[in-house]
Amino acid sequence: MAAPGGAYLREVLDKEAVEVARLYAQQGITVFVLTYRLPGEGHENGKDVTLQDAQRAVRVVRAHAKEWGLDENRIGFMGFSAGGHMASMLGAKFAQEVYRPQDAADRLSARPDYLMLLYPVVSMQDGVTHADTKKALLGSNPGKALEDQYSADLHVTRSAPPTLLILADDDTDVVPENSIRYYQALKRAGVPAEMHIFAQGKHGFAVKFTKGLPVAVWPETGLSWMKAVKMMR
């Protein structure tokens, strides 16, 4: 499952979902591109629609895994930037009830078996968060309680899935502290985690903007990690 970024204002489906899906499909990996609802579209409980959609997506794929020739115990979730916030919240709050069950699929676990987070927004706290993403999700003056509620690093438990984080040190849009906090939370909880911080790449490198940079190896790094955590044969 690939969830693109876009600051919860739009979805960058081409470079942060479709291109990655095509690349990994060449390696025999089935990738679903997730188009999700945005908080500002007028939905009931707009703050939770992205987590709702993430949970539902995992459950639907798990429900149809055998039909589609997939392993129901090897369902991963990849998130980029704001999509990384969605993914990190899913990793921390996969068991939280955020929508009414719709069908039999909703009786299944929404826990992904692994997470891949690329330059993710994680925290909603000032000085760390991405301002546009925070405003789109929580509004202009949400207060500390809401900031903490939607800061994924504050809700990680030992049940969180193994996680790979990939980012660039020169990212000034979503500062590395977001990934660092999530990694530290995973380690405190005893969850297997791996983090790669490349010197160059800035924000939003995906595949398209890695040419000539060491960060260009990140898709292979992802494949190697998936094999290491036994999510690939």
mmCIF file with all atom_site columns, C-alpha atoms in Angstrom:
data_model
loop_
_atom_site.group_PDB
_atom_site.id
_atom_site.type_symbol
_atom_site.label_atom_id
_atom_site.label_alt_id
_atom_site.label_comp_id
_atom_site.label_asym_id
_atom_site.label_entity_id
_atom_site.label_seq_id
_atom_site.pdbx_PDB_ins_code
_atom_site.Cartn_x
_atom_site.Cartn_y
_atom_site.Cartn_z
_atom_site.occupancy
_atom_site.B_iso_or_equiv
_atom_site.pdbx_formal_charge
_atom_site.auth_seq_id
_atom_site.auth_comp_id
_atom_site.auth_asym_id
_atom_site.auth_atom_id
_atom_site.pdbx_PDB_model_num
ATOM 1   C CA . MET A 1 1   ? 0.000   0.000   0.000   1.00 0.00 ? 1   MET A CA 1
ATOM 2   C CA . ALA A 1 2   ? 1.464   3.360   -1.003  1.00 0.00 ? 2   ALA A CA 1
ATOM 3   C CA . ALA A 1 3   ? 0.050   6.586   0.452   1.00 0.00 ? 3   ALA A CA 1
ATOM 4   C CA . PRO A 1 4   ? 1.382   9.767   -1.190  1.00 0.00 ? 4   PRO A CA 1
ATOM 5   C CA . GLY A 1 5   ? 2.047   13.085  0.458   1.00 0.00 ? 5   GLY A CA 1
ATOM 6   C CA . GLY A 1 6   ? 0.657   16.520  -0.247  1.00 0.00 ? 6   GLY A CA 1
ATOM 7   C CA . ALA A 1 7   ? 0.356   18.210  3.171   1.00 0.00 ? 7   ALA A CA 1
ATOM 8   C CA . TYR A 1 8   ? -3.191  16.819  3.582   1.00 0.00 ? 8   TYR A CA 1
ATOM 9   C CA . LEU A 1 9   ? -4.199  19.453  1.016   1.00 0.00 ? 9   LEU A CA 1
ATOM 10  C CA . ARG A 1 10  ? -3.722  17.327  -2.117  1.00 0.00 ? 10  ARG A CA 1
ATOM 11  C CA . GLU A 1 11  ? -2.256  13.952  -3.073  1.00 0.00 ? 11  GLU A CA 1
ATOM 12  C CA . VAL A 1 12  ? 0.934   13.672  -5.109  1.00 0.00 ? 12  VAL A CA 1
ATOM 13  C CA . LEU A 1 13  ? -0.120  10.445  -6.759  1.00 0.00 ? 13  LEU A CA 1
ATOM 14  C CA . ASP A 1 14  ? 2.343   10.399  -9.645  1.00 0.00 ? 14  ASP A CA 1
ATOM 15  C CA . LYS A 1 15  ? 5.811   10.558  -8.084  1.00 0.00 ? 15  LYS A CA 1
ATOM 16  C CA . GLU A 1 16  ? 4.945   9.323   -4.589  1.00 0.00 ? 16  GLU A CA 1
ATOM 17  C CA . ALA A 1 17  ? 2.681   6.430   -5.462  1.00 0.00 ? 17  ALA A CA 1
ATOM 18  C CA . VAL A 1 18  ? 2.370   5.409   -9.107  1.00 0.00 ? 18  VAL A CA 1
ATOM 19  C CA . GLU A 1 19  ? 6.098   5.620   -9.921  1.00 0.00 ? 19  GLU A CA 1
ATOM 20  C CA . VAL A 1 20  ? 7.026   3.709   -6.776  1.00 0.00 ? 20  VAL A CA 1
ATOM 21  C CA . ALA A 1 21  ? 4.331   1.111   -7.437  1.00 0.00 ? 21  ALA A CA 1
ATOM 22  C CA . ARG A 1 22  ? 5.657   0.522   -10.955 1.00 0.00 ? 22  ARG A CA 1
ATOM 23  C CA . LEU A 1 23  ? 9.214   0.218   -9.674  1.00 0.00 ? 23  LEU A CA 1
ATOM 24  C CA . TYR A 1 24  ? 8.360   -2.349  -7.007  1.00 0.00 ? 24  TYR A CA 1
ATOM 25  C CA . ALA A 1 25  ? 5.997   -4.232  -9.326  1.00 0.00 ? 25  ALA A CA 1
ATOM 26  C CA . GLN A 1 26  ? 9.089   -5.106  -11.370 1.00 0.00 ? 26  GLN A CA 1
ATOM 27  C CA . GLN A 1 27  ? 10.341  -6.919  -8.265  1.00 0.00 ? 27  GLN A CA 1
ATOM 28  C CA . GLY A 1 28  ? 7.168   -8.957  -7.956  1.00 0.00 ? 28  GLY A CA 1
ATOM 29  C CA . ILE A 1 29  ? 5.612   -6.815  -5.234  1.00 0.00 ? 29  ILE A CA 1
ATOM 30  C CA . THR A 1 30  ? 1.917   -5.996  -5.493  1.00 0.00 ? 30  THR A CA 1
ATOM 31  C CA . VAL A 1 31  ? 1.439   -2.324  -4.634  1.00 0.00 ? 31  VAL A CA 1
ATOM 32  C CA . PHE A 1 32  ? -1.958  -0.712  -4.115  1.00 0.00 ? 32  PHE A CA 1
ATOM 33  C CA . VAL A 1 33  ? -2.047  3.060   -4.599  1.00 0.00 ? 33  VAL A CA 1
ATOM 34  C CA . LEU A 1 34  ? -4.167  4.597   -1.861  1.00 0.00 ? 34  LEU A CA 1
ATOM 35  C CA . THR A 1 35  ? -6.204  7.672   -2.671  1.00 0.00 ? 35  THR A CA 1
ATOM 36  C CA . TYR A 1 36  ? -7.600  8.952   0.569   1.00 0.00 ? 36  TYR A CA 1
ATOM 37  C CA . ARG A 1 37  ? -9.984  11.565  1.872   1.00 0.00 ? 37  ARG A CA 1
ATOM 38  C CA . LEU A 1 38  ? -8.558  14.852  3.089   1.00 0.00 ? 38  LEU A CA 1
ATOM 39  C CA . PRO A 1 39  ? -9.370  16.478  6.437   1.00 0.00 ? 39  PRO A CA 1
ATOM 40  C CA . GLY A 1 40  ? -10.606 19.741  4.923   1.00 0.00 ? 40  GLY A CA 1
ATOM 41  C CA . GLU A 1 41  ? -13.178 18.256  2.577   1.00 0.00 ? 41  GLU A CA 1
ATOM 42  C CA . GLY A 1 42  ? -16.050 18.610  5.026   1.00 0.00 ? 42  GLY A CA 1
ATOM 43  C CA . HIS A 1 43  ? -16.205 15.036  6.305   1.00 0.00 ? 43  HIS A CA 1
ATOM 44  C CA . GLU A 1 44  ? -17.595 14.164  9.710   1.00 0.00 ? 44  GLU A CA 1
ATOM 45  C CA . ASN A 1 45  ? -14.639 13.781  12.097  1.00 0.00 ? 45  ASN A CA 1
ATOM 46  C CA . GLY A 1 46  ? -12.315 15.208  9.459   1.00 0.00 ? 46  GLY A CA 1
ATOM 47  C CA . LYS A 1 47  ? -9.286  14.821  11.721  1.00 0.00 ? 47  LYS A CA 1
ATOM 48  C CA . ASP A 1 48  ? -9.667  11.045  11.623  1.00 0.00 ? 48  ASP A CA 1
ATOM 49  C CA . VAL A 1 49  ? -10.540 10.409  7.981   1.00 0.00 ? 49  VAL A CA 1
ATOM 50  C CA . THR A 1 50  ? -6.981  9.585   6.973   1.00 0.00 ? 50  THR A CA 1
ATOM 51  C CA . LEU A 1 51  ? -6.609  7.034   9.773   1.00 0.00 ? 51  LEU A CA 1
ATOM 52  C CA . GLN A 1 52  ? -10.036 5.647   8.910   1.00 0.00 ? 52  GLN A CA 1
ATOM 53  C CA . ASP A 1 53  ? -9.010  5.199   5.286   1.00 0.00 ? 53  ASP A CA 1
ATOM 54  C CA . ALA A 1 54  ? -5.679  3.640   6.226   1.00 0.00 ? 54  ALA A CA 1
ATOM 55  C CA . GLN A 1 55  ? -7.320  1.118   8.550   1.00 0.00 ? 55  GLN A CA 1
ATOM 56  C CA . ARG A 1 56  ? -10.007 0.296   6.010   1.00 0.00 ? 56  ARG A CA 1
ATOM 57  C CA . ALA A 1 57  ? -7.464  -0.157  3.205   1.00 0.00 ? 57  ALA A CA 1
ATOM 58  C CA . VAL A 1 58  ? -5.455  -2.697  5.195   1.00 0.00 ? 58  VAL A CA 1
ATOM 59  C CA . ARG A 1 59  ? -8.599  -4.580  6.177   1.00 0.00 ? 59  ARG A CA 1
ATOM 60  C CA . VAL A 1 60  ? -9.942  -4.721  2.609   1.00 0.00 ? 60  VAL A CA 1
ATOM 61  C CA . VAL A 1 61  ? -6.654  -6.048  1.238   1.00 0.00 ? 61  VAL A CA 1
ATOM 62  C CA . ARG A 1 62  ? -6.435  -8.575  4.055   1.00 0.00 ? 62  ARG A CA 1
ATOM 63  C CA . ALA A 1 63  ? -10.028 -9.687  3.409   1.00 0.00 ? 63  ALA A CA 1
ATOM 64  C CA . HIS A 1 64  ? -9.294  -10.304 -0.283  1.00 0.00 ? 64  HIS A CA 1
ATOM 65  C CA . ALA A 1 65  ? -5.726  -11.571 0.112   1.00 0.00 ? 65  ALA A CA 1
ATOM 66  C CA . LYS A 1 66  ? -6.386  -15.182 -0.877  1.00 0.00 ? 66  LYS A CA 1
ATOM 67  C CA . GLU A 1 67  ? -8.607  -14.136 -3.787  1.00 0.00 ? 67  GLU A CA 1
ATOM 68  C CA . TRP A 1 68  ? -5.879  -11.829 -5.067  1.00 0.00 ? 68  TRP A CA 1
ATOM 69  C CA . GLY A 1 69  ? -3.033  -14.284 -4.511  1.00 0.00 ? 69  GLY A CA 1
ATOM 70  C CA . LEU A 1 70  ? -1.502  -12.369 -1.621  1.00 0.00 ? 70  LEU A CA 1
ATOM 71  C CA . ASP A 1 71  ? -0.194  -13.348 1.804   1.00 0.00 ? 71  ASP A CA 1
ATOM 72  C CA . GLU A 1 72  ? -2.520  -11.888 4.444   1.00 0.00 ? 72  GLU A CA 1
ATOM 73  C CA . ASN A 1 73  ? 0.407   -11.826 6.885   1.00 0.00 ? 73  ASN A CA 1
ATOM 74  C CA . ARG A 1 74  ? 2.665   -9.761  4.635   1.00 0.00 ? 74  ARG A CA 1
ATOM 75  C CA . ILE A 1 75  ? 0.684   -6.602  4.109   1.00 0.00 ? 75  ILE A CA 1
ATOM 76  C CA . GLY A 1 76  ? 2.802   -3.476  4.311   1.00 0.00 ? 76  GLY A CA 1
ATOM 77  C CA . PHE A 1 77  ? 2.012   0.221   4.308   1.00 0.00 ? 77  PHE A CA 1
ATOM 78  C CA . MET A 1 78  ? 4.291   2.851   2.781   1.00 0.00 ? 78  MET A CA 1
ATOM 79  C CA . GLY A 1 79  ? 3.738   6.548   3.420   1.00 0.00 ? 79  GLY A CA 1
ATOM 80  C CA . PHE A 1 80  ? 5.412   9.644   2.036   1.00 0.00 ? 80  PHE A CA 1
ATOM 81  C CA . SER A 1 81  ? 5.446   13.003  3.872   1.00 0.00 ? 81  SER A CA 1
ATOM 82  C CA . ALA A 1 82  ? 1.827   13.617  5.020   1.00 0.00 ? 82  ALA A CA 1
ATOM 83  C CA . GLY A 1 83  ? 1.110   10.070  3.863   1.00 0.00 ? 83  GLY A CA 1
ATOM 84  C CA . GLY A 1 84  ? 3.880   9.151   6.279   1.00 0.00 ? 84  GLY A CA 1
ATOM 85  C CA . HIS A 1 85  ? 1.884   10.791  9.058   1.00 0.00 ? 85  HIS A CA 1
ATOM 86  C CA . MET A 1 86  ? -1.077  8.635   8.068   1.00 0.00 ? 86  MET A CA 1
ATOM 87  C CA . ALA A 1 87  ? 1.161   5.560   8.060   1.00 0.00 ? 87  ALA A CA 1
ATOM 88  C CA . SER A 1 88  ? 2.812   6.366   11.390  1.00 0.00 ? 88  SER A CA 1
ATOM 89  C CA . MET A 1 89  ? -0.593  6.962   12.976  1.00 0.00 ? 89  MET A CA 1
ATOM 90  C CA . LEU A 1 90  ? -1.736  3.635   11.568  1.00 0.00 ? 90  LEU A CA 1
ATOM 91  C CA . GLY A 1 91  ? 1.296   1.933   13.082  1.00 0.00 ? 91  GLY A CA 1
ATOM 92  C CA . ALA A 1 92  ? 0.521   3.459   16.460  1.00 0.00 ? 92  ALA A CA 1
ATOM 93  C CA . LYS A 1 93  ? -3.292  3.390   16.399  1.00 0.00 ? 93  LYS A CA 1
ATOM 94  C CA . PHE A 1 94  ? -4.266  0.479   14.143  1.00 0.00 ? 94  PHE A CA 1
ATOM 95  C CA . ALA A 1 95  ? -6.508  -0.917  16.890  1.00 0.00 ? 95  ALA A CA 1
ATOM 96  C CA . GLN A 1 96  ? -8.269  2.344   17.750  1.00 0.00 ? 96  GLN A CA 1
ATOM 97  C CA . GLU A 1 97  ? -11.910 2.353   16.689  1.00 0.00 ? 97  GLU A CA 1
ATOM 98  C CA . VAL A 1 98  ? -12.293 5.408   14.468  1.00 0.00 ? 98  VAL A CA 1
ATOM 99  C CA . TYR A 1 99  ? -15.231 4.346   12.293  1.00 0.00 ? 99  TYR A CA 1
ATOM 100 C CA . ARG A 1 100 ? -18.297 2.147   12.469  1.00 0.00 ? 100 ARG A CA 1
ATOM 101 C CA . PRO A 1 101 ? -17.801 -1.330  10.985  1.00 0.00 ? 101 PRO A CA 1
ATOM 102 C CA . GLN A 1 102 ? -19.177 -1.577  7.466   1.00 0.00 ? 102 GLN A CA 1
ATOM 103 C CA . ASP A 1 103 ? -18.885 -5.278  6.639   1.00 0.00 ? 103 ASP A CA 1
ATOM 104 C CA . ALA A 1 104 ? -17.031 -8.483  7.451   1.00 0.00 ? 104 ALA A CA 1
ATOM 105 C CA . ALA A 1 105 ? -13.681 -6.957  6.480   1.00 0.00 ? 105 ALA A CA 1
ATOM 106 C CA . ASP A 1 106 ? -13.899 -4.659  9.468   1.00 0.00 ? 106 ASP A CA 1
ATOM 107 C CA . ARG A 1 107 ? -13.670 -7.624  11.805  1.00 0.00 ? 107 ARG A CA 1
ATOM 108 C CA . LEU A 1 108 ? -10.090 -8.155  10.625  1.00 0.00 ? 108 LEU A CA 1
ATOM 109 C CA . SER A 1 109 ? -6.981  -6.544  12.052  1.00 0.00 ? 109 SER A CA 1
ATOM 110 C CA . ALA A 1 110 ? -5.936  -3.206  10.581  1.00 0.00 ? 110 ALA A CA 1
ATOM 111 C CA . ARG A 1 111 ? -2.358  -3.717  11.740  1.00 0.00 ? 111 ARG A CA 1
ATOM 112 C CA . PRO A 1 112 ? 0.058   -3.615  8.824   1.00 0.00 ? 112 PRO A CA 1
ATOM 113 C CA . ASP A 1 113 ? 2.758   -6.268  9.034   1.00 0.00 ? 113 ASP A CA 1
ATOM 114 C CA . TYR A 1 114 ? 5.420   -3.659  8.303   1.00 0.00 ? 114 TYR A CA 1
ATOM 115 C CA . LEU A 1 115 ? 5.756   0.061   7.650   1.00 0.00 ? 115 LEU A CA 1
ATOM 116 C CA . MET A 1 116 ? 7.995   2.039   5.321   1.00 0.00 ? 116 MET A CA 1
ATOM 117 C CA . LEU A 1 117 ? 8.061   5.767   6.079   1.00 0.00 ? 117 LEU A CA 1
ATOM 118 C CA . LEU A 1 118 ? 9.726   8.169   3.690   1.00 0.00 ? 118 LEU A CA 1
ATOM 119 C CA . TYR A 1 119 ? 10.452  11.683  4.979   1.00 0.00 ? 119 TYR A CA 1
ATOM 120 C CA . PRO A 1 120 ? 7.295   11.434  7.118   1.00 0.00 ? 120 PRO A CA 1
ATOM 121 C CA . VAL A 1 121 ? 5.484   14.060  9.104   1.00 0.00 ? 121 VAL A CA 1
ATOM 122 C CA . VAL A 1 122 ? 5.127   12.453  12.537  1.00 0.00 ? 122 VAL A CA 1
ATOM 123 C CA . SER A 1 123 ? 4.762   15.142  15.185  1.00 0.00 ? 123 SER A CA 1
ATOM 124 C CA . MET A 1 124 ? 2.185   17.918  15.394  1.00 0.00 ? 124 MET A CA 1
ATOM 125 C CA . GLN A 1 125 ? 4.269   19.873  17.887  1.00 0.00 ? 125 GLN A CA 1
ATOM 126 C CA . ASP A 1 126 ? 5.554   23.312  16.924  1.00 0.00 ? 126 ASP A CA 1
ATOM 127 C CA . GLY A 1 127 ? 9.192   23.421  15.916  1.00 0.00 ? 127 GLY A CA 1
ATOM 128 C CA . VAL A 1 128 ? 9.044   19.855  14.620  1.00 0.00 ? 128 VAL A CA 1
ATOM 129 C CA . THR A 1 129 ? 5.871   19.501  12.595  1.00 0.00 ? 129 THR A CA 1
ATOM 130 C CA . HIS A 1 130 ? 5.205   20.608  9.029   1.00 0.00 ? 130 HIS A CA 1
ATOM 131 C CA . ALA A 1 131 ? 3.059   23.729  9.441   1.00 0.00 ? 131 ALA A CA 1
ATOM 132 C CA . ASP A 1 132 ? 0.812   23.244  6.391   1.00 0.00 ? 132 ASP A CA 1
ATOM 133 C CA . THR A 1 133 ? 0.103   19.603  7.234   1.00 0.00 ? 133 THR A CA 1
ATOM 134 C CA . LYS A 1 134 ? -0.704  20.490  10.832  1.00 0.00 ? 134 LYS A CA 1
ATOM 135 C CA . LYS A 1 135 ? -3.033  23.319  9.826   1.00 0.00 ? 135 LYS A CA 1
ATOM 136 C CA . ALA A 1 136 ? -4.833  21.137  7.271   1.00 0.00 ? 136 ALA A CA 1
ATOM 137 C CA . LEU A 1 137 ? -5.354  18.408  9.861   1.00 0.00 ? 137 LEU A CA 1
ATOM 138 C CA . LEU A 1 138 ? -5.969  20.302  13.097  1.00 0.00 ? 138 LEU A CA 1
ATOM 139 C CA . GLY A 1 139 ? -6.784  23.893  12.150  1.00 0.00 ? 139 GLY A CA 1
ATOM 140 C CA . SER A 1 140 ? -5.002  27.079  13.114  1.00 0.00 ? 140 SER A CA 1
ATOM 141 C CA . ASN A 1 141 ? -4.938  26.870  16.922  1.00 0.00 ? 141 ASN A CA 1
ATOM 142 C CA . PRO A 1 142 ? -5.524  23.281  18.008  1.00 0.00 ? 142 PRO A CA 1
ATOM 143 C CA . GLY A 1 143 ? -3.969  23.404  21.473  1.00 0.00 ? 143 GLY A CA 1
ATOM 144 C CA . LYS A 1 144 ? -1.590  20.981  23.146  1.00 0.00 ? 144 LYS A CA 1
ATOM 145 C CA . ALA A 1 145 ? -4.111  18.178  23.738  1.00 0.00 ? 145 ALA A CA 1
ATOM 146 C CA . LEU A 1 146 ? -4.897  17.832  20.029  1.00 0.00 ? 146 LEU A CA 1
ATOM 147 C CA . GLU A 1 147 ? -1.248  18.239  19.071  1.00 0.00 ? 147 GLU A CA 1
ATOM 148 C CA . ASP A 1 148 ? -0.343  15.356  21.354  1.00 0.00 ? 148 ASP A CA 1
ATOM 149 C CA . GLN A 1 149 ? -3.289  13.230  20.197  1.00 0.00 ? 149 GLN A CA 1
ATOM 150 C CA . TYR A 1 150 ? -2.140  13.407  16.581  1.00 0.00 ? 150 TYR A CA 1
ATOM 151 C CA . SER A 1 151 ? 1.602   13.136  17.199  1.00 0.00 ? 151 SER A CA 1
ATOM 152 C CA . ALA A 1 152 ? 2.183   9.509   16.253  1.00 0.00 ? 152 ALA A CA 1
ATOM 153 C CA . ASP A 1 153 ? 5.414   9.156   18.212  1.00 0.00 ? 153 ASP A CA 1
ATOM 154 C CA . LEU A 1 154 ? 3.527   9.655   21.479  1.00 0.00 ? 154 LEU A CA 1
ATOM 155 C CA . HIS A 1 155 ? 1.293   6.626   20.889  1.00 0.00 ? 155 HIS A CA 1
ATOM 156 C CA . VAL A 1 156 ? 3.674   3.868   19.818  1.00 0.00 ? 156 VAL A CA 1
ATOM 157 C CA . THR A 1 157 ? 3.269   0.567   21.664  1.00 0.00 ? 157 THR A CA 1
ATOM 158 C CA . ARG A 1 158 ? 5.101   -2.733  21.526  1.00 0.00 ? 158 ARG A CA 1
ATOM 159 C CA . SER A 1 159 ? 2.433   -3.946  19.071  1.00 0.00 ? 159 SER A CA 1
ATOM 160 C CA . ALA A 1 160 ? 3.558   -1.498  16.401  1.00 0.00 ? 160 ALA A CA 1
ATOM 161 C CA . PRO A 1 161 ? 4.849   -3.147  13.213  1.00 0.00 ? 161 PRO A CA 1
ATOM 162 C CA . PRO A 1 162 ? 8.525   -3.315  12.217  1.00 0.00 ? 162 PRO A CA 1
ATOM 163 C CA . THR A 1 163 ? 9.360   -0.012  10.569  1.00 0.00 ? 163 THR A CA 1
ATOM 164 C CA . LEU A 1 164 ? 11.867  1.347   8.069   1.00 0.00 ? 164 LEU A CA 1
ATOM 165 C CA . LEU A 1 165 ? 12.429  5.107   7.940   1.00 0.00 ? 165 LEU A CA 1
ATOM 166 C CA . ILE A 1 166 ? 14.166  6.806   5.006   1.00 0.00 ? 166 ILE A CA 1
ATOM 167 C CA . LEU A 1 167 ? 14.863  10.537  4.803   1.00 0.00 ? 167 LEU A CA 1
ATOM 168 C CA . ALA A 1 168 ? 17.387  13.211  3.876   1.00 0.00 ? 168 ALA A CA 1
ATOM 169 C CA . ASP A 1 169 ? 19.405  15.243  6.357   1.00 0.00 ? 169 ASP A CA 1
ATOM 170 C CA . ASP A 1 170 ? 18.959  18.391  4.261   1.00 0.00 ? 170 ASP A CA 1
ATOM 171 C CA . ASP A 1 171 ? 15.154  18.214  4.363   1.00 0.00 ? 171 ASP A CA 1
ATOM 172 C CA . THR A 1 172 ? 14.060  21.644  5.571   1.00 0.00 ? 172 THR A CA 1
ATOM 173 C CA . ASP A 1 173 ? 10.348  21.125  4.879   1.00 0.00 ? 173 ASP A CA 1
ATOM 174 C CA . VAL A 1 174 ? 9.768   18.137  7.166   1.00 0.00 ? 174 VAL A CA 1
ATOM 175 C CA . VAL A 1 175 ? 12.731  18.193  9.511   1.00 0.00 ? 175 VAL A CA 1
ATOM 176 C CA . PRO A 1 176 ? 14.484  14.899  10.376  1.00 0.00 ? 176 PRO A CA 1
ATOM 177 C CA . GLU A 1 177 ? 13.396  15.251  14.008  1.00 0.00 ? 177 GLU A CA 1
ATOM 178 C CA . ASN A 1 178 ? 10.032  13.783  12.953  1.00 0.00 ? 178 ASN A CA 1
ATOM 179 C CA . SER A 1 179 ? 11.589  10.482  11.902  1.00 0.00 ? 179 SER A CA 1
ATOM 180 C CA . ILE A 1 180 ? 14.052  10.510  14.789  1.00 0.00 ? 180 ILE A CA 1
ATOM 181 C CA . ARG A 1 181 ? 11.238  10.814  17.324  1.00 0.00 ? 181 ARG A CA 1
ATOM 182 C CA . TYR A 1 182 ? 9.325   7.934   15.763  1.00 0.00 ? 182 TYR A CA 1
ATOM 183 C CA . TYR A 1 183 ? 12.438  5.761   15.618  1.00 0.00 ? 183 TYR A CA 1
ATOM 184 C CA . GLN A 1 184 ? 13.184  6.476   19.275  1.00 0.00 ? 184 GLN A CA 1
ATOM 185 C CA . ALA A 1 185 ? 9.593   5.672   20.245  1.00 0.00 ? 185 ALA A CA 1
ATOM 186 C CA . LEU A 1 186 ? 9.790   2.353   18.411  1.00 0.00 ? 186 LEU A CA 1
ATOM 187 C CA . LYS A 1 187 ? 13.053  1.457   20.119  1.00 0.00 ? 187 LYS A CA 1
ATOM 188 C CA . ARG A 1 188 ? 11.673  2.336   23.554  1.00 0.00 ? 188 ARG A CA 1
ATOM 189 C CA . ALA A 1 189 ? 8.738   0.024   22.834  1.00 0.00 ? 189 ALA A CA 1
ATOM 190 C CA . GLY A 1 190 ? 11.024  -2.791  21.693  1.00 0.00 ? 190 GLY A CA 1
ATOM 191 C CA . VAL A 1 191 ? 9.801   -2.706  18.088  1.00 0.00 ? 191 VAL A CA 1
ATOM 192 C CA . PRO A 1 192 ? 12.283  -3.621  15.316  1.00 0.00 ? 192 PRO A CA 1
ATOM 193 C CA . ALA A 1 193 ? 13.209  -0.438  13.460  1.00 0.00 ? 193 ALA A CA 1
ATOM 194 C CA . GLU A 1 194 ? 15.784  0.759   10.969  1.00 0.00 ? 194 GLU A CA 1
ATOM 195 C CA . MET A 1 195 ? 16.500  4.324   9.858   1.00 0.00 ? 195 MET A CA 1
ATOM 196 C CA . HIS A 1 196 ? 18.545  5.649   6.939   1.00 0.00 ? 196 HIS A CA 1
ATOM 197 C CA . ILE A 1 197 ? 19.370  9.350   6.846   1.00 0.00 ? 197 ILE A CA 1
ATOM 198 C CA . PHE A 1 198 ? 21.020  10.356  3.574   1.00 0.00 ? 198 PHE A CA 1
ATOM 199 C CA . ALA A 1 199 ? 23.035  13.554  3.454   1.00 0.00 ? 199 ALA A CA 1
ATOM 200 C CA . GLN A 1 200 ? 21.267  14.918  0.383   1.00 0.00 ? 200 GLN A CA 1
ATOM 201 C CA . GLY A 1 201 ? 17.830  14.563  -1.117  1.00 0.00 ? 201 GLY A CA 1
ATOM 202 C CA . LYS A 1 202 ? 15.815  17.374  0.450   1.00 0.00 ? 202 LYS A CA 1
ATOM 203 C CA . HIS A 1 203 ? 12.074  16.759  0.709   1.00 0.00 ? 203 HIS A CA 1
ATOM 204 C CA . GLY A 1 204 ? 9.929   14.770  -1.677  1.00 0.00 ? 204 GLY A CA 1
ATOM 205 C CA . PHE A 1 205 ? 12.699  12.960  -3.523  1.00 0.00 ? 205 PHE A CA 1
ATOM 206 C CA . ALA A 1 206 ? 10.595  9.837   -4.155  1.00 0.00 ? 206 ALA A CA 1
ATOM 207 C CA . VAL A 1 207 ? 12.248  8.171   -7.176  1.00 0.00 ? 207 VAL A CA 1
ATOM 208 C CA . LYS A 1 208 ? 12.229  11.030  -9.659  1.00 0.00 ? 208 LYS A CA 1
ATOM 209 C CA . PHE A 1 209 ? 14.551  13.368  -7.758  1.00 0.00 ? 209 PHE A CA 1
ATOM 210 C CA . THR A 1 210 ? 17.252  10.937  -6.640  1.00 0.00 ? 210 THR A CA 1
ATOM 211 C CA . LYS A 1 211 ? 19.358  10.851  -9.808  1.00 0.00 ? 211 LYS A CA 1
ATOM 212 C CA . GLY A 1 212 ? 23.079  11.201  -9.064  1.00 0.00 ? 212 GLY A CA 1
ATOM 213 C CA . LEU A 1 213 ? 22.565  11.122  -5.289  1.00 0.00 ? 213 LEU A CA 1
ATOM 214 C CA . PRO A 1 214 ? 23.339  8.346   -2.789  1.00 0.00 ? 214 PRO A CA 1
ATOM 215 C CA . VAL A 1 215 ? 19.652  8.390   -1.797  1.00 0.00 ? 215 VAL A CA 1
ATOM 216 C CA . ALA A 1 216 ? 18.916  6.818   -5.195  1.00 0.00 ? 216 ALA A CA 1
ATOM 217 C CA . VAL A 1 217 ? 19.561  3.434   -3.585  1.00 0.00 ? 217 VAL A CA 1
ATOM 218 C CA . TRP A 1 218 ? 16.592  3.713   -1.237  1.00 0.00 ? 218 TRP A CA 1
ATOM 219 C CA . PRO A 1 219 ? 14.279  1.363   -3.205  1.00 0.00 ? 219 PRO A CA 1
ATOM 220 C CA . GLU A 1 220 ? 16.949  -1.369  -3.024  1.00 0.00 ? 220 GLU A CA 1
ATOM 221 C CA . THR A 1 221 ? 17.429  -0.577  0.664   1.00 0.00 ? 221 THR A CA 1
ATOM 222 C CA . GLY A 1 222 ? 13.705  -1.111  1.102   1.00 0.00 ? 222 GLY A CA 1
ATOM 223 C CA . LEU A 1 223 ? 13.831  -4.459  -0.682  1.00 0.00 ? 223 LEU A CA 1
ATOM 224 C CA . SER A 1 224 ? 16.759  -5.646  1.432   1.00 0.00 ? 224 SER A CA 1
ATOM 225 C CA . TRP A 1 225 ? 14.997  -4.602  4.614   1.00 0.00 ? 225 TRP A CA 1
ATOM 226 C CA . MET A 1 226 ? 11.750  -6.340  3.619   1.00 0.00 ? 226 MET A CA 1
ATOM 227 C CA . LYS A 1 227 ? 13.727  -9.528  3.111   1.00 0.00 ? 227 LYS A CA 1
ATOM 228 C CA . ALA A 1 228 ? 15.504  -9.079  6.439   1.00 0.00 ? 228 ALA A CA 1
ATOM 229 C CA . VAL A 1 229 ? 12.210  -8.820  8.332   1.00 0.00 ? 229 VAL A CA 1
ATOM 230 C CA . LYS A 1 230 ? 10.837  -11.766 6.330   1.00 0.00 ? 230 LYS A CA 1
ATOM 231 C CA . MET A 1 231 ? 8.228   -9.805  4.463   1.00 0.00 ? 231 MET A CA 1
ATOM 232 C CA . MET A 1 232 ? 9.657   -11.018 1.161   1.00 0.00 ? 232 MET A CA 1
ATOM 233 C CA . ARG A 1 233 ? 10.884  -14.437 0.152   1.00 0.00 ? 233 ARG A CA 1
#
